[in-house]
Steps between C-alpha positions, in 0.01 A plus 500: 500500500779737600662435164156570308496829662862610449475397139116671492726820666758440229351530231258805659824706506613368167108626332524860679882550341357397206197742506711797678727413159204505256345777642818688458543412167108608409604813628824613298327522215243728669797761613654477185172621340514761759806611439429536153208678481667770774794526248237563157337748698796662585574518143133628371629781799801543316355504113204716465329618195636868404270781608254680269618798416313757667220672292561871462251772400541635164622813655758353738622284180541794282654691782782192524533465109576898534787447727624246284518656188654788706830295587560447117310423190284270450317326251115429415580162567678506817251783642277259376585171672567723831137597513421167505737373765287797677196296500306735247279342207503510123272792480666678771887467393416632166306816612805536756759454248311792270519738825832417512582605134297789477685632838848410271613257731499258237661575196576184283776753258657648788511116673699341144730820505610439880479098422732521202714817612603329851545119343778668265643737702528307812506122404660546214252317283464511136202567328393110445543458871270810582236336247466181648463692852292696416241335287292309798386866586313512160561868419394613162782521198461890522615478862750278463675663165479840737683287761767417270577857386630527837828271421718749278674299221873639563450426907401151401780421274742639827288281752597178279834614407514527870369168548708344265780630610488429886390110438811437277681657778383200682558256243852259469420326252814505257316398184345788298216331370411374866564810692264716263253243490491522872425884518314494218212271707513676798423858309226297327338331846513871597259564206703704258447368085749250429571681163599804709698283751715336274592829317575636848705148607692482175596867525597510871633130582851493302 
């Protein structure tokens, strides 16, 4: 009998281990899951949708607009796009945008003539260059043409003679052929004609 009851109290023990063990095991999952969804939270926290921009009034938008095309000059199509960042609706950006002409803040001449002027005279840029940059604005061919009388012909032959000049300066390649070729594509990647480049190269690189 005593035997019946130590094995009985044997294998009592042995059963609770077992369900202590199982129970443990049901559980890790459970924390796991926990764990998991406290961690995606934490990232929904973390990565929100962007805000809305804030809807302004069509006075406070042209107000804004204003100030913008005060700090330098702007196109229709940037004036454009900012009125929308502002919140304002089809009907509302293009009755701004007339305000804003008719009160000569916008003036799509007097935006290709600062576009074009400041392209050549302070990057340097040839006229292909400038017409690739400038072309997403959309300005009319009268505007642009205007913009392009601001690049005197004898100050652009000096900017690439400059040009030229300063990159084979750079250059050490010994071979003629190689060392023009050289200059001669980075005058062109700054947008001056190749025909004009290569006149310039074949004149200045000796």
């Amino acid at each position: 009998m005593h035997s019946h009851s130590g094995e009985f109290g044997f294998k009592y023990k042995n059963n609770l281990n077992f369900r202590n063990l199982f129970s443990a095991l049901i559980s890790l999952p459970t924390f796991f899951i926990k764990k998991e969804s406290r961690s995606l939270s934490g990232l929904k926290t973390i990565v929100q949708e962007p805000k809305k921009p804030k809807r302004h009034t069509p006075k406070e938008a042209k107000l804004k607009a204003a100030n913008f095309c005060a700090y330098q000059e702007r196109s229709q199509k940037e004036v454009r796009n900012k009125l929308y960042d502002l919140g304002l609706y089809p009907d509302e950006v293009e009755d701004v945008l007339t305000d804003l002409i008719m009160d000569n803040f916008i003036n799509e001449e007097r935006f290709a003539k600062a576009y074009i002027g400041g392209k050549f005279r302070v990057k340097k840029w040839g006229r292909k260059k400038i017409l690739i940059g400038i072309a997403p604005h959309k300005l009319s061919p009268y505007c642009i043409k205007k913009g392009l009388e601001e690049i005197d012909d004898e100050d652009y032959i000096q900017t690439l003679e400059e040009l030229v000049q300063k990159k084979a300066n750079t250059v050490k390649e010994t071979d003629l052929f190689k060392r023009r070729s050289k200059v001669a594509t980075h005058a062109i990647y700054k947008g001056f004609e190749s025909d004009l480049v290569w006149e310039v190269v074949k004149r200045l690189v000796v």
